[in-house]
Amino acid sequence: MSRKILIVEDDASTSAYLAKGLAEAGHAIEACADGRDGLFLASEGIFDLIIADRMLPGLDGLSMVSAIRAAGIATPVLILSALAAVDDRVDGLKAGADDYLCKPFSFAELSARIEALVRRSDRAATEPQKTKLSVGDLEIDLLARAVSRAGRSIPLGAREFNLLEFLARHAGQVVTRTMMLEKIWNYHFDPGSNVVDVHIGRLRRKLEDGFPTPILHTVRGAGYRLAVEG
Amino acid sequence: MAIRLSVTARIALLSIALALVSNLALVGFVWKTTSADAIDAIRRETTEQSEALRAVWRSGGLPAIRQAIGSAVVPGDVSLVLAVVDPKGRAVVGIAPERLAVPLRVTQFRIARLGADELWSARETGYALHPLGTYWLLTGRNLDLIAAEERAIERALAVAVFLSLALGVLGGLVLTRYVGRRLDGIAKAIEAAGEGDLSRRVDMIAGGGDAFDRLAARLNVMLGKLEGVMAELRIVTDSLAHDLRSPLARLRTKTEQAVLIADPDAREAALGGLLVETDLVMRMLTMVIEISRSGSVSRDRFIEVSPANLLEEIGELYAPVAEDAGLVFTIAIDDRPPPMKLHRELISQAITNLIDNALRHGAGGGEVTLRIVHQTDGVAIQVEDRGPGIAAADRAQALKRFGRLDSARSTPGAGLGMALIEAVARLHDGRFELADNAPGLIARIVLPL
């Protein structure tokens, strides 16, 4: 689905790379290189998402995001920055950004985060809160916290359920390891070992053992996707 | 042309001036008091003699006073002036100038030249004049002796001035040499530091403890710290550059290979490998930044955290990983410590690093325990394994940034994990220590309560 995305980035090559990649993914792109211009454009309220650098001329990224929020604009903002320390990310999120991605970034991760952000804001705007999610023959009852596939109940631990719910809310999209660490475990650092893969592996065995079709797919170099394919 | 004097030359000149002024003041004071005392004595003597002789005159007239003067004159006393003078100023009896050059009128005590002739014109006399009928009684004493004393004092003064100058110059030279040498040592150390040599130190006088020594001691401490920081920085830079070379070289080779692969599936697999290498490099750089920044993390980042809950969360995250690696993974919380103010993210990262290390290096031992120990002085969060452990002698090396033990060279990692844990422990005013688990390793973060 095509989205209108504003890129506020003063590094011309990064801006061009982002614009090209996102345009190829079917989005409509507008770009500017100055924090004040970014604030002006954002205040038009026509964008589905704003991608902002932190270090900007005119008005720095954090101040720009704060100003956007102070003006009552709810457009999702993703900060894209080379300032990658834990405290930098916390600063970004506290300033009012919805997500924070560190440079250098993988395009798959950026796309996954963009989809997650705009989908969430769409849902917040239009859909009533769902109590059930389904992906193919997989049913997730959010109230009873129960999961079944093809009518057969699958018992899950609390953390496994949260993981599956997160994947199901972004069904069909790539969800990266970092996103899962951030949303499920609230860790804003890379633990280095394959912790997420191990948890996904366990969840996958519960969801797929005894069923003919796979439902939790590995996207090489990017992350995982919950979907019925083929 | 303005003359620029060095500090030491100024100090020397100042010391000379001070010596001169103090000597002059002292000698001047002696000169003044000596002279005043002597004149006072003469005044008293003159007055007493005058009164005594007038009494003799009143009782015995001129013959009696002639006799009294005769017996009062001591042979060889050249300074005594004692005479009866006629109304024309000529001495009738006693010692006085041929003719008095001072007016004949009652005089209590005065200092003047009494005669105009050669003998008397050069000398001053303290005298008194009193009438004896038509005659006058002259009593007094020449000031030659006082003048001689004054000359002697003046000579002493001249010698004193000379000596002060000489001593001042000498003292100045000694001071210049001493101060100069001390300042020189300090200046040289600073100059050397400015040129990049931080190993130079300022010499101190054994048992000294003067201002120069205190300055030198502080300077030496500062230079020592600076040297340590620079050495660490150099190690970090060198090690970072060194340790980056391997993954970057692999990255380059793999990229080259990937470019040449024709089969799309194989190329995709190769590109996946590139991402893994890139992530490794990124992780190293992120960790170096986290370590260097951990020193300046503000306290408002600290939040109330229950260490036991945190440990359980992390344990839950890692338990499947440990189990998949075939390990017995235990979380041991015997006594739940109270909530503490912690930097949740950094502490979590430090603990996951500990577990990661245990999984990587201690997995052979078959068990890993995540334990919390509530001690009187703090809370110890520790990860215990049953692997080969680290010999006591090697533990300091393991804690250093980029410090990797030879045994760990074959496994991936840049030796930054331990350094980060150490930095995080320090950030919390705690400490990081390694201990023997007999067999195996206990890696422990102790946080003060």
Short mmCIF file of N, CA, C and O in Angstrom, two decimals, chain B residues 291-371:
data_model
loop_
_atom_site.label_atom_id
_atom_site.label_comp_id
_atom_site.label_asym_id
_atom_site.label_seq_id
_atom_site.Cartn_x
_atom_site.Cartn_y
_atom_site.Cartn_z
N ILE B 291 31.10 1.71 26.03
CA ILE B 291 32.09 1.69 27.11
C ILE B 291 32.59 3.11 27.37
O ILE B 291 32.64 3.57 28.49
N SER B 292 32.94 3.83 26.29
CA SER B 292 33.50 5.15 26.54
C SER B 292 32.45 6.11 27.06
O SER B 292 32.76 7.02 27.81
N ARG B 293 31.20 5.87 26.68
CA ARG B 293 30.15 6.78 27.15
C ARG B 293 29.69 6.46 28.57
O ARG B 293 29.10 7.30 29.23
N SER B 294 29.92 5.22 29.00
CA SER B 294 29.35 4.79 30.29
C SER B 294 29.86 5.66 31.43
O SER B 294 29.20 5.79 32.45
N GLY B 295 31.04 6.28 31.22
CA GLY B 295 31.59 7.15 32.27
C GLY B 295 30.79 8.41 32.47
O GLY B 295 30.85 9.04 33.52
N SER B 296 30.04 8.82 31.45
CA SER B 296 29.36 10.11 31.55
C SER B 296 27.85 9.99 31.54
O SER B 296 27.15 10.94 31.24
N VAL B 297 27.36 8.79 31.88
CA VAL B 297 25.90 8.62 31.91
C VAL B 297 25.33 9.38 33.10
O VAL B 297 25.82 9.29 34.21
N SER B 298 24.27 10.14 32.81
CA SER B 298 23.70 10.96 33.89
C SER B 298 22.84 10.10 34.82
O SER B 298 22.28 9.09 34.42
N ARG B 299 22.76 10.52 36.07
CA ARG B 299 22.04 9.74 37.10
C ARG B 299 20.54 9.67 36.83
O ARG B 299 19.86 8.81 37.37
N ASP B 300 20.03 10.64 36.03
CA ASP B 300 18.58 10.60 35.82
C ASP B 300 18.18 9.46 34.89
O ASP B 300 17.00 9.24 34.63
N ARG B 301 19.18 8.75 34.37
CA ARG B 301 18.87 7.55 33.58
C ARG B 301 18.60 6.35 34.49
O ARG B 301 18.21 5.30 34.03
N PHE B 302 18.90 6.50 35.77
CA PHE B 302 18.76 5.38 36.68
C PHE B 302 17.31 5.27 37.14
O PHE B 302 16.71 6.28 37.51
N ILE B 303 16.77 4.06 37.08
CA ILE B 303 15.40 3.88 37.54
C ILE B 303 15.37 2.78 38.59
O ILE B 303 16.29 1.99 38.70
N GLU B 304 14.27 2.76 39.33
CA GLU B 304 14.11 1.75 40.38
C GLU B 304 13.87 0.39 39.73
O GLU B 304 12.92 0.22 38.94
N VAL B 305 14.74 -0.53 40.02
CA VAL B 305 14.64 -1.86 39.40
C VAL B 305 14.82 -2.91 40.50
O VAL B 305 15.68 -2.76 41.37
N SER B 306 14.01 -3.97 40.43
CA SER B 306 14.24 -5.09 41.35
C SER B 306 15.28 -6.00 40.70
O SER B 306 15.05 -6.56 39.64
N PRO B 307 16.45 -6.14 41.31
CA PRO B 307 17.51 -6.95 40.69
C PRO B 307 17.05 -8.39 40.45
O PRO B 307 17.40 -9.00 39.44
N ALA B 308 16.22 -8.91 41.39
CA ALA B 308 15.78 -10.29 41.25
C ALA B 308 14.86 -10.44 40.03
O ALA B 308 15.01 -11.38 39.23
N ASN B 309 13.93 -9.46 39.87
CA ASN B 309 13.03 -9.52 38.70
C ASN B 309 13.83 -9.43 37.41
O ASN B 309 13.56 -10.14 36.44
N LEU B 310 14.81 -8.53 37.42
CA LEU B 310 15.64 -8.34 36.23
C LEU B 310 16.35 -9.65 35.88
O LEU B 310 16.39 -10.06 34.72
N LEU B 311 16.87 -10.29 36.89
CA LEU B 311 17.61 -11.54 36.68
C LEU B 311 16.68 -12.62 36.14
O LEU B 311 17.05 -13.39 35.25
N GLU B 312 15.45 -12.64 36.68
CA GLU B 312 14.48 -13.65 36.21
C GLU B 312 14.14 -13.42 34.74
O GLU B 312 14.07 -14.36 33.95
N GLU B 313 13.95 -12.12 34.40
CA GLU B 313 13.63 -11.79 32.99
C GLU B 313 14.73 -12.25 32.06
O GLU B 313 14.48 -12.88 31.04
N ILE B 314 15.97 -11.90 32.45
CA ILE B 314 17.10 -12.25 31.59
C ILE B 314 17.27 -13.76 31.55
O ILE B 314 17.54 -14.35 30.50
N GLY B 315 17.06 -14.39 32.70
CA GLY B 315 17.17 -15.84 32.77
C GLY B 315 16.17 -16.50 31.84
O GLY B 315 16.49 -17.45 31.11
N GLU B 316 14.96 -15.94 31.82
CA GLU B 316 13.92 -16.49 30.96
C GLU B 316 14.31 -16.36 29.48
O GLU B 316 14.06 -17.25 28.68
N LEU B 317 14.95 -15.22 29.17
CA LEU B 317 15.39 -14.99 27.78
C LEU B 317 16.46 -16.00 27.39
O LEU B 317 16.47 -16.50 26.27
N TYR B 318 17.35 -16.31 28.33
CA TYR B 318 18.51 -17.14 27.99
C TYR B 318 18.33 -18.63 28.26
O TYR B 318 19.08 -19.44 27.72
N ALA B 319 17.35 -18.98 29.11
CA ALA B 319 17.19 -20.39 29.46
C ALA B 319 17.08 -21.29 28.22
O ALA B 319 17.81 -22.30 28.12
N PRO B 320 16.22 -20.92 27.23
CA PRO B 320 16.13 -21.79 26.05
C PRO B 320 17.45 -21.89 25.30
O PRO B 320 17.78 -22.95 24.76
N VAL B 321 18.21 -20.77 25.27
CA VAL B 321 19.48 -20.78 24.55
C VAL B 321 20.42 -21.77 25.21
O VAL B 321 21.09 -22.58 24.55
N ALA B 322 20.47 -21.72 26.57
CA ALA B 322 21.35 -22.62 27.30
C ALA B 322 20.90 -24.06 27.14
O ALA B 322 21.73 -24.96 26.92
N GLU B 323 19.60 -24.26 27.21
CA GLU B 323 19.09 -25.63 27.06
C GLU B 323 19.40 -26.18 25.67
O GLU B 323 19.79 -27.34 25.53
N ASP B 324 19.23 -25.33 24.65
CA ASP B 324 19.55 -25.78 23.28
C ASP B 324 21.02 -26.15 23.17
O ASP B 324 21.40 -27.00 22.35
N ALA B 325 21.86 -25.50 23.98
CA ALA B 325 23.30 -25.80 23.95
C ALA B 325 23.62 -27.00 24.84
O ALA B 325 24.78 -27.34 25.04
N GLY B 326 22.56 -27.64 25.38
CA GLY B 326 22.75 -28.85 26.17
C GLY B 326 23.25 -28.58 27.58
O GLY B 326 23.89 -29.42 28.20
N LEU B 327 22.94 -27.39 28.12
CA LEU B 327 23.43 -27.03 29.45
C LEU B 327 22.30 -27.10 30.48
O LEU B 327 21.14 -26.89 30.16
N VAL B 328 22.68 -27.36 31.72
CA VAL B 328 21.72 -27.25 32.81
C VAL B 328 21.79 -25.79 33.27
O VAL B 328 22.82 -25.32 33.74
N PHE B 329 20.70 -25.07 33.08
CA PHE B 329 20.68 -23.64 33.36
C PHE B 329 19.82 -23.39 34.59
O PHE B 329 18.65 -23.75 34.61
N THR B 330 20.41 -22.80 35.61
CA THR B 330 19.67 -22.60 36.86
C THR B 330 19.66 -21.12 37.23
O THR B 330 20.67 -20.43 37.07
N ILE B 331 18.50 -20.66 37.71
CA ILE B 331 18.45 -19.30 38.26
C ILE B 331 18.30 -19.45 39.77
O ILE B 331 17.35 -20.08 40.24
N ALA B 332 19.26 -18.93 40.51
CA ALA B 332 19.25 -19.12 41.96
C ALA B 332 19.05 -17.79 42.67
O ALA B 332 19.95 -16.93 42.66
N ILE B 333 17.86 -17.59 43.22
CA ILE B 333 17.60 -16.36 43.99
C ILE B 333 17.14 -16.79 45.39
O ILE B 333 16.00 -17.18 45.59
N ASP B 334 18.06 -16.77 46.33
CA ASP B 334 17.73 -17.26 47.67
C ASP B 334 17.07 -16.16 48.49
O ASP B 334 16.15 -16.39 49.24
N ASP B 335 17.57 -14.95 48.34
CA ASP B 335 17.09 -13.86 49.17
C ASP B 335 16.89 -12.66 48.26
O ASP B 335 17.84 -12.17 47.66
N ARG B 336 15.65 -12.20 48.14
CA ARG B 336 15.38 -11.12 47.18
C ARG B 336 15.83 -9.77 47.75
O ARG B 336 15.29 -9.32 48.76
N PRO B 337 16.82 -9.14 47.13
CA PRO B 337 17.24 -7.82 47.63
C PRO B 337 16.19 -6.75 47.29
O PRO B 337 15.36 -6.98 46.39
N PRO B 338 16.19 -5.63 48.01
CA PRO B 338 15.21 -4.58 47.72
C PRO B 338 15.48 -3.94 46.36
O PRO B 338 16.57 -4.09 45.81
N PRO B 339 14.48 -3.21 45.83
CA PRO B 339 14.71 -2.53 44.54
C PRO B 339 15.87 -1.54 44.64
O PRO B 339 16.10 -0.97 45.70
N MET B 340 16.58 -1.38 43.53
CA MET B 340 17.75 -0.49 43.53
C MET B 340 17.65 0.46 42.34
O MET B 340 17.00 0.15 41.36
N LYS B 341 18.34 1.60 42.46
CA LYS B 341 18.40 2.54 41.33
C LYS B 341 19.47 2.07 40.36
O LYS B 341 20.66 2.08 40.70
N LEU B 342 19.05 1.64 39.18
CA LEU B 342 20.01 1.09 38.22
C LEU B 342 19.76 1.65 36.83
O LEU B 342 18.66 2.11 36.52
N HIS B 343 20.79 1.60 36.00
CA HIS B 343 20.61 1.88 34.58
C HIS B 343 20.21 0.54 33.97
O HIS B 343 21.04 -0.31 33.69
N ARG B 344 18.88 0.37 33.81
CA ARG B 344 18.35 -0.95 33.48
C ARG B 344 19.00 -1.53 32.21
O ARG B 344 19.40 -2.70 32.20
N GLU B 345 19.10 -0.70 31.19
CA GLU B 345 19.62 -1.21 29.92
C GLU B 345 21.07 -1.67 30.05
O GLU B 345 21.44 -2.75 29.61
N LEU B 346 21.89 -0.81 30.67
CA LEU B 346 23.32 -1.15 30.74
C LEU B 346 23.56 -2.35 31.65
O LEU B 346 24.40 -3.20 31.35
N ILE B 347 22.84 -2.41 32.76
CA ILE B 347 22.98 -3.57 33.66
C ILE B 347 22.53 -4.84 32.93
O ILE B 347 23.20 -5.88 32.98
N SER B 348 21.41 -4.74 32.21
CA SER B 348 20.93 -5.91 31.47
C SER B 348 21.98 -6.35 30.46
O SER B 348 22.26 -7.54 30.30
N GLN B 349 22.55 -5.35 29.78
CA GLN B 349 23.56 -5.67 28.76
C GLN B 349 24.76 -6.35 29.41
O GLN B 349 25.31 -7.31 28.88
N ALA B 350 25.16 -5.83 30.59
CA ALA B 350 26.31 -6.42 31.28
C ALA B 350 26.01 -7.87 31.66
O ALA B 350 26.84 -8.77 31.49
N ILE B 351 24.78 -8.12 32.17
CA ILE B 351 24.44 -9.48 32.60
C ILE B 351 24.36 -10.42 31.38
O ILE B 351 24.85 -11.56 31.42
N THR B 352 23.76 -9.92 30.28
CA THR B 352 23.69 -10.79 29.10
C THR B 352 25.10 -11.08 28.58
O THR B 352 25.36 -12.18 28.10
N ASN B 353 26.01 -10.11 28.71
CA ASN B 353 27.40 -10.36 28.32
C ASN B 353 28.01 -11.47 29.17
O ASN B 353 28.74 -12.32 28.66
N LEU B 354 27.71 -11.42 30.49
CA LEU B 354 28.24 -12.46 31.39
C LEU B 354 27.74 -13.83 30.96
O LEU B 354 28.50 -14.80 30.89
N ILE B 355 26.42 -13.89 30.69
CA ILE B 355 25.83 -15.18 30.30
C ILE B 355 26.42 -15.64 28.97
O ILE B 355 26.78 -16.82 28.79
N ASP B 356 26.53 -14.69 28.05
CA ASP B 356 27.11 -15.01 26.74
C ASP B 356 28.51 -15.60 26.88
O ASP B 356 28.84 -16.58 26.22
N ASN B 357 29.32 -14.96 27.74
CA ASN B 357 30.68 -15.47 27.98
C ASN B 357 30.63 -16.88 28.54
O ASN B 357 31.41 -17.74 28.13
N ALA B 358 29.71 -17.10 29.52
CA ALA B 358 29.62 -18.43 30.14
C ALA B 358 29.21 -19.46 29.10
O ALA B 358 29.75 -20.58 29.07
N LEU B 359 28.25 -19.07 28.22
CA LEU B 359 27.80 -20.02 27.19
C LEU B 359 28.92 -20.31 26.20
O LEU B 359 29.06 -21.43 25.71
N ARG B 360 29.73 -19.28 25.93
CA ARG B 360 30.77 -19.43 24.91
C ARG B 360 31.99 -20.18 25.45
O ARG B 360 32.51 -21.07 24.80
N HIS B 361 32.43 -19.77 26.64
CA HIS B 361 33.69 -20.33 27.14
C HIS B 361 33.52 -21.42 28.20
O HIS B 361 34.44 -22.18 28.46
N GLY B 362 32.34 -21.44 28.87
CA GLY B 362 32.19 -22.39 29.98
C GLY B 362 31.19 -23.49 29.70
O GLY B 362 30.81 -24.24 30.60
N ALA B 363 30.74 -23.59 28.43
CA ALA B 363 29.68 -24.55 28.10
C ALA B 363 30.13 -25.99 28.32
O ALA B 363 29.32 -26.85 28.64
N GLY B 364 31.43 -26.21 28.16
CA GLY B 364 31.96 -27.58 28.30
C GLY B 364 31.67 -28.17 29.67
O GLY B 364 31.60 -29.39 29.83
N GLY B 365 31.49 -27.32 30.67
CA GLY B 365 31.28 -27.80 32.03
C GLY B 365 29.87 -28.32 32.28
O GLY B 365 29.60 -28.89 33.33
N GLY B 366 28.96 -28.06 31.31
CA GLY B 366 27.63 -28.66 31.42
C GLY B 366 26.62 -27.89 32.25
O GLY B 366 25.44 -28.16 32.18
N GLU B 367 27.06 -26.91 33.03
CA GLU B 367 26.05 -26.14 33.76
C GLU B 367 26.41 -24.66 33.88
O GLU B 367 27.59 -24.31 33.97
N VAL B 368 25.37 -23.86 33.86
CA VAL B 368 25.53 -22.41 34.04
C VAL B 368 24.49 -21.98 35.08
O VAL B 368 23.32 -22.36 34.97
N THR B 369 24.94 -21.25 36.08
CA THR B 369 24.00 -20.78 37.11
C THR B 369 24.03 -19.25 37.16
O THR B 369 25.08 -18.63 37.17
N LEU B 370 22.81 -18.71 37.17
CA LEU B 370 22.64 -17.26 37.29
C LEU B 370 22.18 -17.03 38.73
O LEU B 370 21.13 -17.52 39.11
N ARG B 371 23.04 -16.34 39.52
CA ARG B 371 22.73 -16.28 40.95
C ARG B 371 22.73 -14.84 41.45
O ARG B 371 23.49 -14.00 40.97
#
